[in-house]
Structures are given as structure tokens and as C-alpha cells.
Amino acid sequence: MLLNLIAGHDEKDTTSSDRPKVDYTLSLKNDVKGLKIGVPKEFYGKGLNEEVKAKLEEAIEKYRELGAIVEEVSLDIAEFSLAAYYIVACAEASSNLGRFDGIRYGHRSESAKELNEIFIKSRSEGFGDEVKRRIILGTYVLSSGYYDAYYKKAQQARTLVMNKFSKIFEDYDAILTPTSPVVAFNIGEKSNNPLEMYLADIYTVSVNVAGLPGISIPCGVDKCGMPIGMQLIGNKFQEETILNAAYTFEQAIEFRKKYKPEFKGGAN
Amino acid sequence: MPREDYEVVIGIEVHAELSTKTKIFCSCPTTFGAAPNTQVCPICMAMPGTLPVLNERVVEYAVKAGLATNCEISRDSKNDRKNYFYPDLPKSYQISQYDKPLCMNGYVEIETAEGKKKIGIERIHIEEDTGKLNHDDFGGGSLLDLNRAGVPLIETVSRPDMRSAAEADAYLKKLKSIFEYIEVSDCKMQEASFRADINVSVHKPGTPYGTRTEMKGMDSFRSITRAIEYEIDRQIEVIENGGKIYQETLRWDDVSGKTFSMRDKEDAQDYRYFPDPDLVAINLSEEYIQNVKESLPELPESRKQRYLEEYNLSEKDANIITSSKYLSDLFEGAIKVCNNPKAVNNWIISDISRILNETEMEPIEIPFDSKQLGKLVILIDKGTISSSIGKKVVTELFENPRDPEEIIKEKGWIQISDEGAIKEVVIKILEANPQSIADYKAGKDRALGFLVGQAMKETKGKANPQMLNKMFLEELKK
């Protein structure tokens, strides 16, 4: 498995954990009896597509059938997570992408005549709209006078999100949520409405913000045959728990046999 | 110019390149002077997808520097990104430290004609150096050399505690000598591995500090003193004429002896500092800091005390010798060979210092070693050569360093101590100068000096001066 290969300490990346490696293939036990799963009610409210919601409810039932203990919990973090995520991610992107300055590699504007023109024109021509949007947002949230209100606040929000997750993991082994409030939209469909596009990430960015493992697997398809995803979130370094929970579910619903997703064009 | 009416305030930021073998975030070598872009890798060239790994030696060296300058060492520190665009900055951000530097609140003690004084150090932090742009004749363009990109630096920020160019000079020399002693930087100014940004302002006593200007990248003591003096005069003149000082960055031009405006406050950059997410926090244990403390070598202050007590050096001489680790090592090494501290001291303070000054060399560039200096002293002590020949040997040691014994043999400088030979010279000189004999007999003692001088000239400085003196006296008494 890929995870087996990428897990473990990398001496060339000091941010990687030096915990001993485990063989994740051994965690697939096809048994979730007694597993405690929390279902945060806030993730099933406003904005969630009805079909997605229905499939998730079926999934919850399936887990109960399989012997897991599934209970409703409260995890009021999705909106903070989304905001914190986009602030931090854009801030880092604005800095990370600075190296594409047209000096050493990448696109260099043909028409640039002097240094600042090389920077400005190469970057204006080379980057797409979404990248530019994120660079502008990121530069803004790091600017003097705004840093405390945005970047610093986002980092504080991360701590808050982590604490709320920790609280739940005191009593539960995993958290079950939809992957996205809607099924996949067509390529380019939301390009003109980035905010709506960012909102599609509302359930998944929490794990990035909190530094937790998450897995998304299909739990059914909608009426157009588009797959519906569910997400399992585990506590820090508890990949084995959620891999087993996902595997057990997948075996039970025989997704690959039952659903042969057929693209009929145009979601919803 | 009513200079006495003003108080001068100087603060200095010093960038010192650390003498680690490898760069701060990758394993490229840091050797100076290699062919352009031969000491680079994907990390220091900022190829997409690369990650930095902090060189532990850099932290150790910075902690050493902090401990040697009486700083508090931060147990919890981190790296931050300083974002700006310039071709010599490949990542478009410099990894530095912003609000949690490794070392804080230290001081060094300086000594000037005004006496002793403590100069506060606000902070010492670690960061990476940038690459270098070579504006050359290559078709009018600029070429980029990234060998220096990622070379580790410590930036030492003083408090605005200096009140004159002399104090700034003393502070810089003290800091340089400390870094040399603890061997964290070779501090070679001509290779820009020790360079200073000087902030100067003036104000009338009792009024708030004036607006400061900054002179960046100064890398010679002589220019620093000149530049500060010039800038003080310029600022006072502007104020006296009803003008205003603007906060700006200046460039000192050594040829014209003037400062020029480089960029003003309006272009002030927003560096958008934030913690580098590619790196982890730097947490230092008490034990680690204690170990570094114990590894510190003897510092200049302590060596100076030892020279005063053990060797009876004057305070002034001890200051000069301990001002540089290389001079101090030369001194101690030579004493081990010849066991004559007084003589070694004299050679260093007089001839060696003079040649260093004249040639604008730094002590680290002295081409001969302490053994050779020690041997020279022995040759004089034994009477093999006179001290005036010794001066020539020192000059020769600078030009073509080798065993002094070899030098004097080769050059035929061995002192004439043979009585017969000396007598011959004395008689020859006396015969040629009857007037001097008459003068001496008439009570003019100066005539003796003249005769000895003539004899020295005759022997090209090789005659033993004591023997010459003695023999002239004997002959004149006859």
C-alpha cells in the first residue's frame, strides 16, 4: 500500500514524524464490532444535499448493523476550519509560489525589458486565475496590519479546532462525516464563484487544519450515477482505525459490485 | 560646525558568515571563491518541491556567539520567512528569525579614550545569506551566482548605545575579535564575511532622538569611521540649515568620501514575516546550552588579564594583541618557541602592526607562523643578528615566509661579532672622520653616535652594535 511506503521519518523533511512505522495492511481486519463512531450533527445541517444526506444515513445504519456504536456528537468547527484553512493555505501559497519569478526556471515573459517587468509580466502571464486569487489573498493576510487579524487568528483557530477534536476522541475512535456537501460538479462549472467552490471543501479541510488522518470512500451514487463520498476521521496517528473501518464498510456494501458508476452528464 | 551642540546615536547590525562546512539548509559546501554556481543543489537553488533541513551546527555557533556576548539563550525559537523579490533570493523569501531570535539581551564591553563602556546587544539571530549578482560586461546583463545562497549568517543587532565613530569602531572590533576567538566566523571583511549596517542619527541633548539613516554592507573599518564622521557632519549641516533628515538607506562611496541615497522610506518593504511551515521549532535543553557553554574557548578579556599578570604587558599592548585571535595566537605560539614575551610583544606591536596597517592586511592574512617569529627572536637574543637586521627579516617574512635562519644565511645578514673584523671597521671609520674625533674630544657626545652610524652603514647593518660602541669608546680614549 502507498501509505506503507510514504509513512515514517524522512531525514530530508524535519516536519515528518519519527514514530516507528507500522504495516497498515495488517490493520484491515474486516471487523468493527464495538468501534465507537461519532457523528457530528453540525456536519449534517444546512447546505447538505439531500441525496448525500440520505446515503450517509444509510452508511450510519450499516455501521450499526456491523456492530459499531454510532452516536451523535457536537463538533462546531466546520466554518472556522474552512476560514482558517483558506487563510493559512493562501498565505503559504503566496510565499511558496514566489520562486516562480521567471529568473531560473518556468515561464519568462518575452516582452519584459527590465527586472521588475520580468517579475510582474512573467507571473501575470504564467499563473492562472485561481492561483492569482490565492496569491492575492495570501499576500493580504500576511501584510503588516492584517497579520494579527487574519493569519494569527487562523493559527489560533487551528488550536481551537484541534482541541475540539481531541475532546471527541476522548470518547470515540472515529468520526463519520460527508466528504462534500454536494456531489462533484462539472469541470469549470464554478470558476466564476470561487466562494461556492471553496465551500465544497468545508467537511474535508478540518483534518488538514487539525493535523488528523482522514479517509474518503464512496458510500453510494446519486440519481445521475455520481459517487457520494463519506469521510472517516481518526485521532492523531490512528490511521489503522479508520483504514479498518473503511475497509470493513467497503466489504459490506460491495460497492464495486453493486455500483458501476455511469456518467450520464450533468450533475444534479 | 556646532558639533558639540549635538549628541550622536549609532546602532549597528552585523552580519557574520558562520564558518560551518556546509550551508544552513542543505549540504552544499560554503568555501569562498569557488567558480560561480558550483556549490549549489536543488535546495539552495530553490527548485520546486525541495525542503530545508536546519544545520545543527548553525544553532550551536549562534548559541556560542550569544553566550560569548552575555546574551540570554532562547529555549524556544523558530525560523520565519522574510518575503521579498530580488533575483539573488531564489526562494523569494529569506529564512530568518523574526520574533523569537536564538539570543537576546546581551552586551559587550568596549574601551575607548573615554574609558570603558557596555554596548547592549538586542538580539542575535540565524538566517541564510543570499546569492550574488555580478553586474558585469556580459552584454550589459547581470549574472547570478548562487554559491553564497544558503551560507549561514548570524545577525547581531546592537542597541543604539554608541555615541561616536570611535565607539562604533571599538564595538565592531570587539565583536569581530569575539567571533574569531570562539571560531564561529573567520570574519574576513574583504570576503564580506563580516559586514555592518550602520544606523546614525543626531539630536540636541535633552530632545528626542533624531531620524536615522542607514549605511548598508560596510566592510572596512577605515570606511566605517570615515562614513560615520561624514554622515554626522552631513546630518548636522542639514539640520542647521533648517532642513530635515529622512529615514533612508545610504550607500557610502569610498572614492568620493560621500554618502548617496539608495532608497527612501516610501519604498519601505512589507516583508510579510510568518513562521516557516517547512521547519520545526528550535527547542534547546538546559543541558545543551550548558554543553555549549563548556565548549567555549578562552575569551579575549581573559587572555588580556593573563597577559597583564603573567607577561607584564602594558594595558595598551595587551589590548592590541588580544584584539585579534590570530595576533594573540601568534604571540602565544612565538613565546613557546623563544620564551621572551617582551621581545615578541615588541615585534607585534611595532613592526608587524605597522606592516599590517600599511598593507591594509588583517591579522588572519599574516603569511608566516608563530614558530618563525619565535626563531627570529632567538636569533636576536643569541646575537646572531642585530635588531635592525631583525626588521628586515620581518619584512622578508611577510614577502616570502620561511625559516629566519635560512633568510639570514641566504641574504648574508649574519651579524659581525668577530672582534678583529669590527676593529678593522672602527679604525677605517675613525680615519675617514677626523672631525668627529675632534668633536668628541671637545665634549660632543653626539659624535659617537654618528661614528657608530657610519660603521653600521659600512657593514650594511651587520655589525654587532654593542661591540661597535665599546670599541669606538676604547679607540677614542687612546
mmCIF file of N, CA and C in Angstrom, chain B residues 428-467:
data_model
loop_
_atom_site.group_PDB
_atom_site.id
_atom_site.type_symbol
_atom_site.label_atom_id
_atom_site.label_comp_id
_atom_site.label_asym_id
_atom_site.label_seq_id
_atom_site.Cartn_x
_atom_site.Cartn_y
_atom_site.Cartn_z
ATOM 1 N N LYS B 428 88.834 52.114 10.277
ATOM 2 C CA LYS B 428 88.563 52.695 8.957
ATOM 3 C C LYS B 428 87.683 53.941 9.081
ATOM 4 N N ILE B 429 86.652 53.829 9.892
ATOM 5 C CA ILE B 429 85.722 54.952 10.046
ATOM 6 C C ILE B 429 86.403 56.132 10.749
ATOM 7 N N LEU B 430 87.200 55.800 11.764
ATOM 8 C CA LEU B 430 87.883 56.879 12.501
ATOM 9 C C LEU B 430 88.828 57.644 11.578
ATOM 10 N N GLU B 431 89.527 56.891 10.726
ATOM 11 C CA GLU B 431 90.477 57.536 9.807
ATOM 12 C C GLU B 431 89.767 58.468 8.843
ATOM 13 N N ALA B 432 88.549 58.061 8.471
ATOM 14 C CA ALA B 432 87.805 58.851 7.483
ATOM 15 C C ALA B 432 87.134 60.067 8.112
ATOM 16 N N ASN B 433 87.010 60.108 9.439
ATOM 17 C CA ASN B 433 86.268 61.192 10.079
ATOM 18 C C ASN B 433 87.050 61.903 11.192
ATOM 19 N N PRO B 434 88.148 62.520 10.874
ATOM 20 C CA PRO B 434 88.958 63.183 11.933
ATOM 21 C C PRO B 434 88.146 64.266 12.659
ATOM 22 N N GLN B 435 87.247 64.914 11.938
ATOM 23 C CA GLN B 435 86.457 65.982 12.548
ATOM 24 C C GLN B 435 85.627 65.456 13.724
ATOM 25 N N SER B 436 85.057 64.254 13.523
ATOM 26 C CA SER B 436 84.235 63.658 14.570
ATOM 27 C C SER B 436 85.061 63.357 15.811
ATOM 28 N N ILE B 437 86.294 62.920 15.581
ATOM 29 C CA ILE B 437 87.160 62.636 16.731
ATOM 30 C C ILE B 437 87.390 63.918 17.517
ATOM 31 N N ALA B 438 87.641 64.976 16.782
ATOM 32 C CA ALA B 438 87.880 66.268 17.429
ATOM 33 C C ALA B 438 86.644 66.718 18.189
ATOM 34 N N ASP B 439 85.465 66.543 17.547
ATOM 35 C CA ASP B 439 84.212 66.936 18.194
ATOM 36 C C ASP B 439 84.013 66.175 19.496
ATOM 37 N N TYR B 440 84.263 64.836 19.416
ATOM 38 C CA TYR B 440 84.037 64.000 20.594
ATOM 39 C C TYR B 440 84.936 64.463 21.728
ATOM 40 N N LYS B 441 86.198 64.733 21.348
ATOM 41 C CA LYS B 441 87.144 65.121 22.380
ATOM 42 C C LYS B 441 86.788 66.472 22.956
ATOM 43 N N ALA B 442 86.095 67.283 22.129
ATOM 44 C CA ALA B 442 85.661 68.599 22.608
ATOM 45 C C ALA B 442 84.386 68.474 23.452
ATOM 46 N N GLY B 443 83.951 67.222 23.694
ATOM 47 C CA GLY B 443 82.795 67.025 24.587
ATOM 48 C C GLY B 443 81.479 66.808 23.885
ATOM 49 N N LYS B 444 81.515 66.735 22.538
ATOM 50 C CA LYS B 444 80.248 66.494 21.846
ATOM 51 C C LYS B 444 79.984 64.982 21.751
ATOM 52 N N ASP B 445 79.151 64.448 22.693
ATOM 53 C CA ASP B 445 78.888 63.007 22.730
ATOM 54 C C ASP B 445 78.172 62.508 21.484
ATOM 55 N N ARG B 446 77.484 63.446 20.853
ATOM 56 C CA ARG B 446 76.728 63.065 19.658
ATOM 57 C C ARG B 446 77.630 62.474 18.573
ATOM 58 N N ALA B 447 78.894 62.901 18.569
ATOM 59 C CA ALA B 447 79.820 62.435 17.546
ATOM 60 C C ALA B 447 79.974 60.930 17.582
ATOM 61 N N LEU B 448 79.850 60.338 18.800
ATOM 62 C CA LEU B 448 79.986 58.886 18.917
ATOM 63 C C LEU B 448 78.862 58.187 18.135
ATOM 64 N N GLY B 449 77.676 58.709 18.335
ATOM 65 C CA GLY B 449 76.519 58.150 17.632
ATOM 66 C C GLY B 449 76.723 58.210 16.127
ATOM 67 N N PHE B 450 77.231 59.315 15.659
ATOM 68 C CA PHE B 450 77.471 59.478 14.229
ATOM 69 C C PHE B 450 78.453 58.417 13.719
ATOM 70 N N LEU B 451 79.534 58.210 14.507
ATOM 71 C CA LEU B 451 80.549 57.239 14.084
ATOM 72 C C LEU B 451 79.974 55.819 14.045
ATOM 73 N N VAL B 452 79.184 55.473 15.081
ATOM 74 C CA VAL B 452 78.571 54.133 15.104
ATOM 75 C C VAL B 452 77.661 53.967 13.885
ATOM 76 N N GLY B 453 76.945 55.028 13.600
ATOM 77 C CA GLY B 453 76.047 55.006 12.433
ATOM 78 C C GLY B 453 76.818 54.754 11.149
ATOM 79 N N GLN B 454 77.929 55.441 11.008
ATOM 80 C CA GLN B 454 78.761 55.265 9.815
ATOM 81 C C GLN B 454 79.255 53.827 9.700
ATOM 82 N N ALA B 455 79.644 53.272 10.859
ATOM 83 C CA ALA B 455 80.154 51.898 10.855
ATOM 84 C C ALA B 455 79.040 50.924 10.474
ATOM 85 N N MET B 456 77.847 51.189 10.968
ATOM 86 C CA MET B 456 76.706 50.330 10.620
ATOM 87 C C MET B 456 76.446 50.370 9.124
ATOM 88 N N LYS B 457 76.566 51.574 8.590
ATOM 89 C CA LYS B 457 76.339 51.766 7.165
ATOM 90 C C LYS B 457 77.379 50.957 6.376
ATOM 91 N N GLU B 458 78.613 51.080 6.843
ATOM 92 C CA GLU B 458 79.715 50.387 6.191
ATOM 93 C C GLU B 458 79.483 48.873 6.152
ATOM 94 N N THR B 459 78.915 48.352 7.282
ATOM 95 C CA THR B 459 78.723 46.895 7.359
ATOM 96 C C THR B 459 77.321 46.497 6.938
ATOM 97 N N LYS B 460 76.591 47.413 6.371
ATOM 98 C CA LYS B 460 75.196 47.161 5.963
ATOM 99 C C LYS B 460 74.362 46.645 7.131
ATOM 100 N N GLY B 461 74.631 47.225 8.311
ATOM 101 C CA GLY B 461 73.813 46.901 9.480
ATOM 102 C C GLY B 461 74.167 45.593 10.154
ATOM 103 N N LYS B 462 75.253 44.964 9.689
ATOM 104 C CA LYS B 462 75.519 43.634 10.214
ATOM 105 C C LYS B 462 76.402 43.630 11.468
ATOM 106 N N ALA B 463 77.066 44.762 11.745
ATOM 107 C CA ALA B 463 77.977 44.787 12.890
ATOM 108 C C ALA B 463 77.188 44.749 14.194
ATOM 109 N N ASN B 464 77.744 44.059 15.184
ATOM 110 C CA ASN B 464 77.127 43.996 16.494
ATOM 111 C C ASN B 464 77.210 45.376 17.144
ATOM 112 N N PRO B 465 76.100 46.043 17.387
ATOM 113 C CA PRO B 465 76.120 47.434 17.833
ATOM 114 C C PRO B 465 76.796 47.627 19.192
ATOM 115 N N GLN B 466 76.578 46.682 20.119
ATOM 116 C CA GLN B 466 77.236 46.832 21.438
ATOM 117 C C GLN B 466 78.748 46.814 21.293
ATOM 118 N N MET B 467 79.225 45.888 20.456
ATOM 119 C CA MET B 467 80.674 45.774 20.268
ATOM 120 C C MET B 467 81.225 47.019 19.588
#
